[in-house]
Short mmCIF file of C-alpha atoms in Angstrom, two decimals:
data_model
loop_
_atom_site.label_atom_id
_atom_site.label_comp_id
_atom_site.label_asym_id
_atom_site.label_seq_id
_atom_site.Cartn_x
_atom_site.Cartn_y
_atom_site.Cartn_z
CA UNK A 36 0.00 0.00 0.00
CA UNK A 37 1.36 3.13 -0.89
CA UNK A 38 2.40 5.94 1.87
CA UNK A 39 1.21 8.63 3.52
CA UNK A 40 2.77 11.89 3.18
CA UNK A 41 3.03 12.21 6.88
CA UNK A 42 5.02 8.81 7.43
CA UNK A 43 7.52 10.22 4.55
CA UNK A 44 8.06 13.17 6.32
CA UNK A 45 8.03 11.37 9.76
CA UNK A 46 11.02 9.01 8.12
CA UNK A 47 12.53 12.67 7.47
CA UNK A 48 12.42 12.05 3.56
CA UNK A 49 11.73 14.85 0.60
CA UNK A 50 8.48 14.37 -1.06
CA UNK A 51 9.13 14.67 -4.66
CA UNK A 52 6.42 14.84 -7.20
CA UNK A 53 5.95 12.72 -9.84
CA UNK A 54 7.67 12.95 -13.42
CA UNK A 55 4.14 13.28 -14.67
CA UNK A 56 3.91 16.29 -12.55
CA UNK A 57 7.11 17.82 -14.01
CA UNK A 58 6.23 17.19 -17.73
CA UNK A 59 2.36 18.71 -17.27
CA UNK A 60 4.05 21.81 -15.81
CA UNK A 61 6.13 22.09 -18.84
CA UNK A 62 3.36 21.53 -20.82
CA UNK A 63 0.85 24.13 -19.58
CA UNK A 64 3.97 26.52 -19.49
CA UNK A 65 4.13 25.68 -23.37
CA UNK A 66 0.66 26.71 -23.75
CA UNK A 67 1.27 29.51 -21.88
CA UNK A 68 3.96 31.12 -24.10
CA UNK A 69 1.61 30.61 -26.88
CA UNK A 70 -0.83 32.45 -25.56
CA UNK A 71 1.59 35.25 -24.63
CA UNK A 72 3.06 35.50 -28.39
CA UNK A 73 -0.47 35.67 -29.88
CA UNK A 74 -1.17 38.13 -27.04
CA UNK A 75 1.84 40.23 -28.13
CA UNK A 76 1.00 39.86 -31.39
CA UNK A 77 -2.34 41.08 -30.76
CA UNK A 78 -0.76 44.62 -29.52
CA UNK A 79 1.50 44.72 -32.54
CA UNK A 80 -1.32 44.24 -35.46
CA UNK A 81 -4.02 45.39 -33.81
CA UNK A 82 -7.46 43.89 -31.77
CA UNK A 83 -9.47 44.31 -34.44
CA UNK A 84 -7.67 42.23 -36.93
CA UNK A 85 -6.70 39.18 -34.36
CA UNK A 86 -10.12 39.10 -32.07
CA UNK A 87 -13.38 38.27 -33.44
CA UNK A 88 -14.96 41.31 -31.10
CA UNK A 89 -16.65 44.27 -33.02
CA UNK A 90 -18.04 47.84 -32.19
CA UNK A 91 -21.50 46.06 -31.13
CA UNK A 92 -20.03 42.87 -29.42
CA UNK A 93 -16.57 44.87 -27.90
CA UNK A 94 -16.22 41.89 -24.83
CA UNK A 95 -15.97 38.21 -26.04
CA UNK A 96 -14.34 34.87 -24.82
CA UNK A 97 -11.44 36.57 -23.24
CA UNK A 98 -13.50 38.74 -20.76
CA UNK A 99 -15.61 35.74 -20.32
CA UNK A 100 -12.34 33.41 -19.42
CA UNK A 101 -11.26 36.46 -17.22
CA UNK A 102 -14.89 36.13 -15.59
CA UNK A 103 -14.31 32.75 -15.29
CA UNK A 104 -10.93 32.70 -13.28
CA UNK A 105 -11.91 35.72 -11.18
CA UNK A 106 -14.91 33.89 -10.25
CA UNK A 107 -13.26 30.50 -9.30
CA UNK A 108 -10.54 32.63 -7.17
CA UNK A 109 -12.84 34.44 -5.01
CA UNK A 110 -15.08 30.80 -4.72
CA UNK A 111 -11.10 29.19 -3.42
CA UNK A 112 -11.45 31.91 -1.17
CA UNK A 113 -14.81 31.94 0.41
CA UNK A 114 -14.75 28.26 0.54
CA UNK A 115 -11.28 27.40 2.17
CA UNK A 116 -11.80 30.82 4.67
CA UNK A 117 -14.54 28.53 6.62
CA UNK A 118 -11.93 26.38 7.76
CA UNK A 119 -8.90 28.26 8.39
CA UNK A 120 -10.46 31.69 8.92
CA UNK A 121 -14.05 31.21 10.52
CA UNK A 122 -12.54 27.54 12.87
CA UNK A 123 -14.23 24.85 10.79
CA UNK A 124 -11.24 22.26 11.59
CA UNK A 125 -12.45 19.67 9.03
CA UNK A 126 -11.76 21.92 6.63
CA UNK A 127 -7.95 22.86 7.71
CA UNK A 128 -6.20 20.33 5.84
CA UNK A 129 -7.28 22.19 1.98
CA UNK A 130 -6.27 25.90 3.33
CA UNK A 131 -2.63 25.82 1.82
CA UNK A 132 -3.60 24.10 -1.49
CA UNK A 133 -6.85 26.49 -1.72
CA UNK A 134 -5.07 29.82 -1.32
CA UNK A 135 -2.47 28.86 -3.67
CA UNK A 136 -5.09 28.14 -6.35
CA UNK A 137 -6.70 31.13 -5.72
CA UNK A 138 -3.71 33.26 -6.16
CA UNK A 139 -2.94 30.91 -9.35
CA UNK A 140 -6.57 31.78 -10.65
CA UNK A 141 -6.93 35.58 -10.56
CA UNK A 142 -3.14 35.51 -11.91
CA UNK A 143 -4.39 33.64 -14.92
CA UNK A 144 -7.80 35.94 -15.17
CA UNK A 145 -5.42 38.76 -14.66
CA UNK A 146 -3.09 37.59 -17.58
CA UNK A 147 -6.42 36.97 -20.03
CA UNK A 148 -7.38 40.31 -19.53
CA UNK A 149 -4.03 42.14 -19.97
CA UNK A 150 -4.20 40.82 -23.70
CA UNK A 151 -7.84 41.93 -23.80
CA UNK A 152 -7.19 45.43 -22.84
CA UNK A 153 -5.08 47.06 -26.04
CA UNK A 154 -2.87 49.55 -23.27
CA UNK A 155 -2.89 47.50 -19.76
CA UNK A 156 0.11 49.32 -18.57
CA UNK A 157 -1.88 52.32 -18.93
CA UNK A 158 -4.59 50.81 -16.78
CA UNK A 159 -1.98 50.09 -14.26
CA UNK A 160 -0.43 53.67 -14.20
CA UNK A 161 -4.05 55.64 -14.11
CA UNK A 162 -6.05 53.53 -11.78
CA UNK A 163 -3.55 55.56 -9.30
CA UNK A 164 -2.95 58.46 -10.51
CA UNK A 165 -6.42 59.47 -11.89
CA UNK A 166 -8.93 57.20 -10.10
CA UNK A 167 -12.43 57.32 -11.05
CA UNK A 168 -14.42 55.98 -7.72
CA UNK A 169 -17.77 56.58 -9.73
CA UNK A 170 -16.60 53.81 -11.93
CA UNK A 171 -17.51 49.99 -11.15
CA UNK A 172 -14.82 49.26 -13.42
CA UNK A 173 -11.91 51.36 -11.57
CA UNK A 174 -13.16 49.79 -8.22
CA UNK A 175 -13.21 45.77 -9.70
CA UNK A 176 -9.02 46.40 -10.44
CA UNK A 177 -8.78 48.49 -7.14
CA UNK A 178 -10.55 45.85 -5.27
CA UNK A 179 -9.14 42.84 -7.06
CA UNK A 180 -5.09 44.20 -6.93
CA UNK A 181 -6.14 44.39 -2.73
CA UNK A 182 -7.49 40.98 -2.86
CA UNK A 183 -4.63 39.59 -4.39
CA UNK A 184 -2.21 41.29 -2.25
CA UNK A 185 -4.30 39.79 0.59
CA UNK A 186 -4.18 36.25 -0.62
CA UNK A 187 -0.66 36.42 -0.95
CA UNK A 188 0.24 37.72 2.73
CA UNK A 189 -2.50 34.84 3.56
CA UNK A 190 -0.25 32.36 1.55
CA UNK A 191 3.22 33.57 3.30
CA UNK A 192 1.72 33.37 6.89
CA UNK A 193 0.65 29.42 6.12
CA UNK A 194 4.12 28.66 4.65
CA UNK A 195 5.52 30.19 7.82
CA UNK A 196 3.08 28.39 10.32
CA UNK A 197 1.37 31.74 11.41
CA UNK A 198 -2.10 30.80 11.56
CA UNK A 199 -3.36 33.01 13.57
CA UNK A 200 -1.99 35.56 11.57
CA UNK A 201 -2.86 33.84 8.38
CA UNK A 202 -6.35 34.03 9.74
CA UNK A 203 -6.63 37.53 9.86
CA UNK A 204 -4.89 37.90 6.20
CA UNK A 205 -7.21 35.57 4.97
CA UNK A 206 -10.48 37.25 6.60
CA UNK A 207 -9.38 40.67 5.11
CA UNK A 208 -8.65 38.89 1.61
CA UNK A 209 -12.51 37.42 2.20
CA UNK A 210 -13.67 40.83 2.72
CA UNK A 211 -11.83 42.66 -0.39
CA UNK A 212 -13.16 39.07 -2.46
CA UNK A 213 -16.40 39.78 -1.97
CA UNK A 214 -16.63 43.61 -2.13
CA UNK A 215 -14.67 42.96 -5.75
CA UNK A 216 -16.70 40.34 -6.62
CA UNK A 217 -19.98 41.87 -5.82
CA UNK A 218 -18.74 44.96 -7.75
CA UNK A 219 -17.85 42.96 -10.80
CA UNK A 220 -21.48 41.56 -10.70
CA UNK A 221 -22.54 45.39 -10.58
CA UNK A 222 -20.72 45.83 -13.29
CA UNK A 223 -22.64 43.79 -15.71
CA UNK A 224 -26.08 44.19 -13.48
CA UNK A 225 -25.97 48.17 -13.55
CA UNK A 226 -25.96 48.47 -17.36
CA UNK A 227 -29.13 49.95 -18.31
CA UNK A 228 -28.52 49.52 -22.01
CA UNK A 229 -28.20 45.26 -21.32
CA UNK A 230 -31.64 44.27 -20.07
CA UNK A 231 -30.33 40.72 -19.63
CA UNK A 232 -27.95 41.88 -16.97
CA UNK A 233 -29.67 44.70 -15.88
CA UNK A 234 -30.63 44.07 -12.10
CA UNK A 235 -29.65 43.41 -8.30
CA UNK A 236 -30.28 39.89 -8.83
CA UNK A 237 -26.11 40.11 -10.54
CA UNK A 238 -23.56 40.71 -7.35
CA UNK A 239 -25.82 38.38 -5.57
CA UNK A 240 -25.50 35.69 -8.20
CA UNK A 241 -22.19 35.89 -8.70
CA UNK A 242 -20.99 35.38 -4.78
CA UNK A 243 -23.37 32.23 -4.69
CA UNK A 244 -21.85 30.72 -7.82
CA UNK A 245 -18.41 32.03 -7.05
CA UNK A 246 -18.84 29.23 -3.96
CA UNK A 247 -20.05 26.79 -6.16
CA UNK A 248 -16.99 27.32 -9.00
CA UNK A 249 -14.71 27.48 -5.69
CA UNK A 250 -15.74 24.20 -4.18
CA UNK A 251 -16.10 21.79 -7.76
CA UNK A 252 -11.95 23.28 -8.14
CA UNK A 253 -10.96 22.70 -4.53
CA UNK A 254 -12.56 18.52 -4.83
CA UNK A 255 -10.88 18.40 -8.95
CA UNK A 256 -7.61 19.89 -8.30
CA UNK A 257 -7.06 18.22 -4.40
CA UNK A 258 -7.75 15.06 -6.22
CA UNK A 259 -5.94 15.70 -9.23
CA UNK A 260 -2.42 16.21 -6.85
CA UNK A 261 -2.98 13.64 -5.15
CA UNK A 262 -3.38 10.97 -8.58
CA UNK A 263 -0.69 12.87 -10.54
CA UNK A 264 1.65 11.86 -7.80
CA UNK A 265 0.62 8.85 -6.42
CA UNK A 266 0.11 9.82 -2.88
CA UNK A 267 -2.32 8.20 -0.49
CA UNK A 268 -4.25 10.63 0.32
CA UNK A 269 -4.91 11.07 4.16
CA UNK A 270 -8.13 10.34 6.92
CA UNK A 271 -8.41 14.66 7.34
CA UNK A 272 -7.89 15.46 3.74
CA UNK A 273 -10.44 13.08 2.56
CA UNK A 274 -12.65 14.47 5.66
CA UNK A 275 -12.16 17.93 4.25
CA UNK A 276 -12.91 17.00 0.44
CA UNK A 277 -16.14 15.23 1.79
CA UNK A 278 -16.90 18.42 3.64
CA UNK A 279 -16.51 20.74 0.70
CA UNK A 280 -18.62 18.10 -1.19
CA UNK A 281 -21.73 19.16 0.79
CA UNK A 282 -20.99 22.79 0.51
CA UNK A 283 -20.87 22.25 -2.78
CA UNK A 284 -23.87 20.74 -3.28
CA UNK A 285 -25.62 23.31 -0.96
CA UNK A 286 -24.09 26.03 -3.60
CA UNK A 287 -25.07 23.75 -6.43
CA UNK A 288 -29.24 23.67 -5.18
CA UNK A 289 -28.67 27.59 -4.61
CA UNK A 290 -27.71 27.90 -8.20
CA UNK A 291 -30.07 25.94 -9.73
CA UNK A 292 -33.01 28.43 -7.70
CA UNK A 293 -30.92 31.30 -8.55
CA UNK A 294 -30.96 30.03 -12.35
CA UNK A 295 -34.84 29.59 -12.23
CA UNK A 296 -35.70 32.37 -11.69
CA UNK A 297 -33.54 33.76 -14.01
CA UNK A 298 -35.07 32.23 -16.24
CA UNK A 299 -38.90 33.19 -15.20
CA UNK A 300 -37.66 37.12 -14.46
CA UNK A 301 -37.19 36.56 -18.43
CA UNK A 302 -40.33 34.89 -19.60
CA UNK A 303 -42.58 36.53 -17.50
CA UNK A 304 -44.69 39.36 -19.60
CA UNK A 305 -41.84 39.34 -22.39
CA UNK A 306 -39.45 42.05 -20.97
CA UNK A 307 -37.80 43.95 -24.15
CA UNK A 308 -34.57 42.36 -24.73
CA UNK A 309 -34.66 40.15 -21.94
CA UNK A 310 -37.17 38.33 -23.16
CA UNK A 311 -35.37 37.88 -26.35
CA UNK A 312 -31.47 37.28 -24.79
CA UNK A 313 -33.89 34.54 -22.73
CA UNK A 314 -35.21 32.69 -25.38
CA UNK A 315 -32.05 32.42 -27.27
CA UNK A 316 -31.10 31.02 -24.10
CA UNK A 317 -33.50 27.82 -23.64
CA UNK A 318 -34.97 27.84 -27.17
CA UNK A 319 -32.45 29.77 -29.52
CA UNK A 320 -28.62 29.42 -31.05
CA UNK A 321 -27.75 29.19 -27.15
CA UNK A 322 -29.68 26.54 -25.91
CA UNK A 323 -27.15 23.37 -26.54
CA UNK A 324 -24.65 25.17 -24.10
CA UNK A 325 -27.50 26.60 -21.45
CA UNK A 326 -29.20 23.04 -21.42
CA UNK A 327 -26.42 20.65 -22.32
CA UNK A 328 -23.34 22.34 -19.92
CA UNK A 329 -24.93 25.00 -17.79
CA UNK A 330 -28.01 22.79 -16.15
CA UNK A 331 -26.92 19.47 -17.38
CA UNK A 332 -23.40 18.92 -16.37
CA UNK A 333 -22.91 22.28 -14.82
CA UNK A 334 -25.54 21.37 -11.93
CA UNK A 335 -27.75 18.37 -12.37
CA UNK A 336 -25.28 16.00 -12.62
CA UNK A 337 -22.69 16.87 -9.86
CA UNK A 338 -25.68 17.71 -7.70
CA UNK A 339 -26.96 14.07 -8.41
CA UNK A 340 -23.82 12.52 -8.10
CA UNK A 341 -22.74 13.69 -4.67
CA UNK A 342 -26.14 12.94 -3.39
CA UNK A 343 -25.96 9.55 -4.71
CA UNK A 344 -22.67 9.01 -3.22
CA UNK A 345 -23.49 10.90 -0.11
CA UNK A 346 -20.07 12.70 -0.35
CA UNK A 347 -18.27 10.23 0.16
CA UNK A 348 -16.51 8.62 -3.11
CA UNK A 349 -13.84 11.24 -3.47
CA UNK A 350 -13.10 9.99 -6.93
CA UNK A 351 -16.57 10.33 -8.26
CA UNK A 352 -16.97 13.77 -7.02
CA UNK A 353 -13.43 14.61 -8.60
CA UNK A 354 -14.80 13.92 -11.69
CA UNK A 355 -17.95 15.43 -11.53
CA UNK A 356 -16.74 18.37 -10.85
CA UNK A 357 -13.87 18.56 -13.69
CA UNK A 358 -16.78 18.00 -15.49
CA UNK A 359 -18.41 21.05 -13.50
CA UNK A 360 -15.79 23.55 -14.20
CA UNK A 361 -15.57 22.67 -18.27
CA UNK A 362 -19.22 23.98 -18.05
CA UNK A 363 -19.15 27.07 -15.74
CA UNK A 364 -16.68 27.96 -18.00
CA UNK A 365 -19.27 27.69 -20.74
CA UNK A 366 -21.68 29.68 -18.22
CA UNK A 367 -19.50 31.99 -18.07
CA UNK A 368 -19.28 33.02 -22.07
CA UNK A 369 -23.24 32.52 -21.94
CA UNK A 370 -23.44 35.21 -20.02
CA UNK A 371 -20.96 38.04 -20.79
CA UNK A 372 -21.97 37.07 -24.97
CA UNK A 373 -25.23 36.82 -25.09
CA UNK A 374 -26.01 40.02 -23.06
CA UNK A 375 -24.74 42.01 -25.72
CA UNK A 376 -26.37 40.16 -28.52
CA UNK A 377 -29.75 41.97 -28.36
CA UNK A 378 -29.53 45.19 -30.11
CA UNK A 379 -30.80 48.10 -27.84
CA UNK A 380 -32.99 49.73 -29.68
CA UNK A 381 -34.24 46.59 -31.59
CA UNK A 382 -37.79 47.42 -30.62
CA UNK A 383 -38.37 50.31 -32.64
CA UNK A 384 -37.92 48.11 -35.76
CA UNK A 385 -34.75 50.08 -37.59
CA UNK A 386 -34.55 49.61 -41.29
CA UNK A 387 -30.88 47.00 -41.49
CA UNK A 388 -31.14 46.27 -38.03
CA UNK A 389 -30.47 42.69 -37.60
CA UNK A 390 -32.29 40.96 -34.72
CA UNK A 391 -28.69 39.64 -32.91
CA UNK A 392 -25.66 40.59 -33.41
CA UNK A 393 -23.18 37.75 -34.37
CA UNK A 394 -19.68 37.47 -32.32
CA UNK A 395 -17.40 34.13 -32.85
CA UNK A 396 -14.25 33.53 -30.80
CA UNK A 397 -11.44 33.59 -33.49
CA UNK A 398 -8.72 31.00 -33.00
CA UNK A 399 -5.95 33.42 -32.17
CA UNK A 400 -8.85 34.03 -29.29
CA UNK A 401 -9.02 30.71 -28.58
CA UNK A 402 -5.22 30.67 -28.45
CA UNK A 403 -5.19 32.82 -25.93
CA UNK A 404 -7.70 31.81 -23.74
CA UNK A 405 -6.11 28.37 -23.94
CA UNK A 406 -2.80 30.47 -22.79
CA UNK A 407 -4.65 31.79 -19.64
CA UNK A 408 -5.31 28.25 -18.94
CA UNK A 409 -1.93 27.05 -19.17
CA UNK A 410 -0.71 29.47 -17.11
CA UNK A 411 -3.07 28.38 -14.67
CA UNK A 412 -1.22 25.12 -14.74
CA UNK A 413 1.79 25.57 -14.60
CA UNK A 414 1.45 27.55 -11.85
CA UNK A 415 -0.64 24.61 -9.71
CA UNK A 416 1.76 21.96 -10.72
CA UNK A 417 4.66 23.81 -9.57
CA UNK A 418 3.06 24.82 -6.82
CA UNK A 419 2.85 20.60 -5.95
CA UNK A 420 6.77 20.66 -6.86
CA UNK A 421 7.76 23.68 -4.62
CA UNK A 422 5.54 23.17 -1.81
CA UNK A 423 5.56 19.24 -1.77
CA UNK A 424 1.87 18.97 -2.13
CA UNK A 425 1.14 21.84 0.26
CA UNK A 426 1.50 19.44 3.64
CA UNK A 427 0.41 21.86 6.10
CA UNK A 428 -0.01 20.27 9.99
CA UNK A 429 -2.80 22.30 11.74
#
């Protein structure tokens, strides 16, 4: 039977990741520097001529992914914090592994959005020294920059067995998560000119389902470490992934209520353009990925699956929720696409005025995107090589 980690370390020997480990990193940091040169190349000929994004449809797949990652950081967050920040102790074992994801996570969004933006130095430079505060979008990089900065002292304290310390770190990186995360849901939900965002029901939705991206990545990628290596994975770790399984599928049932009524909100006496964005939703060019990802794979079937196994099968709920996070990512583009789709003043019946607009990912897009992703992992597989699997004794 194969070891513990704590017997290795007890017999004073190095854990050392696997070979597979090593080669995956160097793979993801090839996909990364893919990414990066189509990025570059981006600046050099131009956004228009390398993304598929247009005057009508200016945020696409890469503001999507950076949704994405920014959502599944703040999740890490919230969802690890109940252990290691509010005294859950059966949750103390993923606090390391979590943080360092999250950090990994809103590096990647952050990456995916530099090559979005055609000046993101500038960005850096004039959020201080010409802040806007009236601006949702000032306060999500203001917000986010303090989150990160948070996560990171957080990370430190861990490494360095300050816990009590770490605590406090983490509860002020918990705070600036969900003040930026709440703002970035303002940010889509106070646009007037997007019914299909327009709305409180936005910063709401997006902490809930930040908890529910944050707990399918803490059960995938604690799993994943653990099989990519070949460690046995330990009583309290599999205690803690069972855990997070419920909270997970707590999230998942909040979701799916949250998702209803979505739904309804938009059916119910045919709001203009929500109505419309709606029905291309469950009944239009969107319905494969709202029916087939979002509610099939994205909730039913984890949600069924831990049930079934009552939380308990670590590997089934591993899966599930790899599964999970291939179609929140799918959410994800659902949501920042579609909502721009509907032309504003389609109403009023304008002469060449096409009922949608049309806005396809490019493959330089894609190339990118699959660069955020690799430097996503790269980053958590060298994280299992430098921090030998994150072993933290609590």
């Amino acid at each position: 039977m194969a070891e513990t980690r704590e017997a290795v370390i007890g017999r004073e020997l190095v854990i050392i990741p696997s070979k597979t480990n090593i080669w995956l990193a160097l793979l993801f940091g090839l996909l990364f520097a893919v990414g990066t040169a189509v990025g570059i190349y981006s600046f050099i000929a131009g956004h228009e001529h390398v993304y598929g994004i247009t005057r009508e449809v200016p945020w696409g797949i890469l503001i999507s992914t950076y949704v994405f990652f920014v959502v599944t950081s703040t999740g890490l967050c919230l969802t690890s914090s109940i252990g290691h920040v509010f005294g859950l102790e059966s949750l103390m074992p993923i606090a390391s592994r979590s943080v360092f994801l999250a950090i990994a996570t809103i590096i990647a969004g952050f990456a995916v959005i530099a090559f979005e933006l055609e000046n993101p130095w500038r960005m850096a430079i004039y959020n201080i020294i010409s802040p806007n505060p009236t601006s949702n979008i000032w306060w999500m990089g203001t917000l986010y920059g303090a989150y990160l900065f948070f996560m990171l002292v957080e990370f430190a304290l861990l490494k360095l067995g300050h816990h009590r310390k770490a605590g406090l770190a983490g509860l002020m990186g918990v705070i600036a998560g969900v003040a930026a995360h709440s703002n970035l849901g303002a940010v889509f939900g106070l646009v007037n000119a997007k019914e299909f965002w327009h709305g409180p029901y936005m910063p709401i939705y997006f902490i809930a389902s930040a908890m529910m991206s944050g707990g399918a990545a803490i059960i995938f990628f604690t799993w994943l470490a653990y099989k990519v290596n070949g460690w046995q994975m330990e009583p309290k770790m599999e205690k803690a992934l069972q855990v997070t399984g419920k909270i997970y599928a707590l999230l998942l049932a909040i979701v799916m209520f949250f998702t209803t009524w979505k739904i309804l909100a938009g059916l119910a006496g045919h709001p203009p353009g929500k109505y419309e964005a709606t029905m291309a939703l469950i009944a239009g060019p969107f319905a494969f990925n709202f029916w087939f990802f979002e509610v099939g794979l994205g909730l039913v079937l984890p949600f069924i699956v831990i049930l079934a196994v009552k939380a308990r099968n670590i590997p089934a709920m591993a899966i599930v929720s790899g599964v999970a996070l291939l179609a929140i990512f799918v959410m994800r583009y659902d949501l920042v696409v579609l909502g721009q789709l509907i032309p504003h003043y389609h109403g009023l019946q304008i002469v060449d005025m096409p009922h949608f607009y049309s806005y396809s990912p490019t493959f330089l897009e894609w190339l990118v995107v699959l660069g955020g992703f690799g430097l996503f992992g790269m980053l958590f597989f060298m994280g299992e090589r430098i921090f030998k699997g994150h072993l933290d004794e609590h």
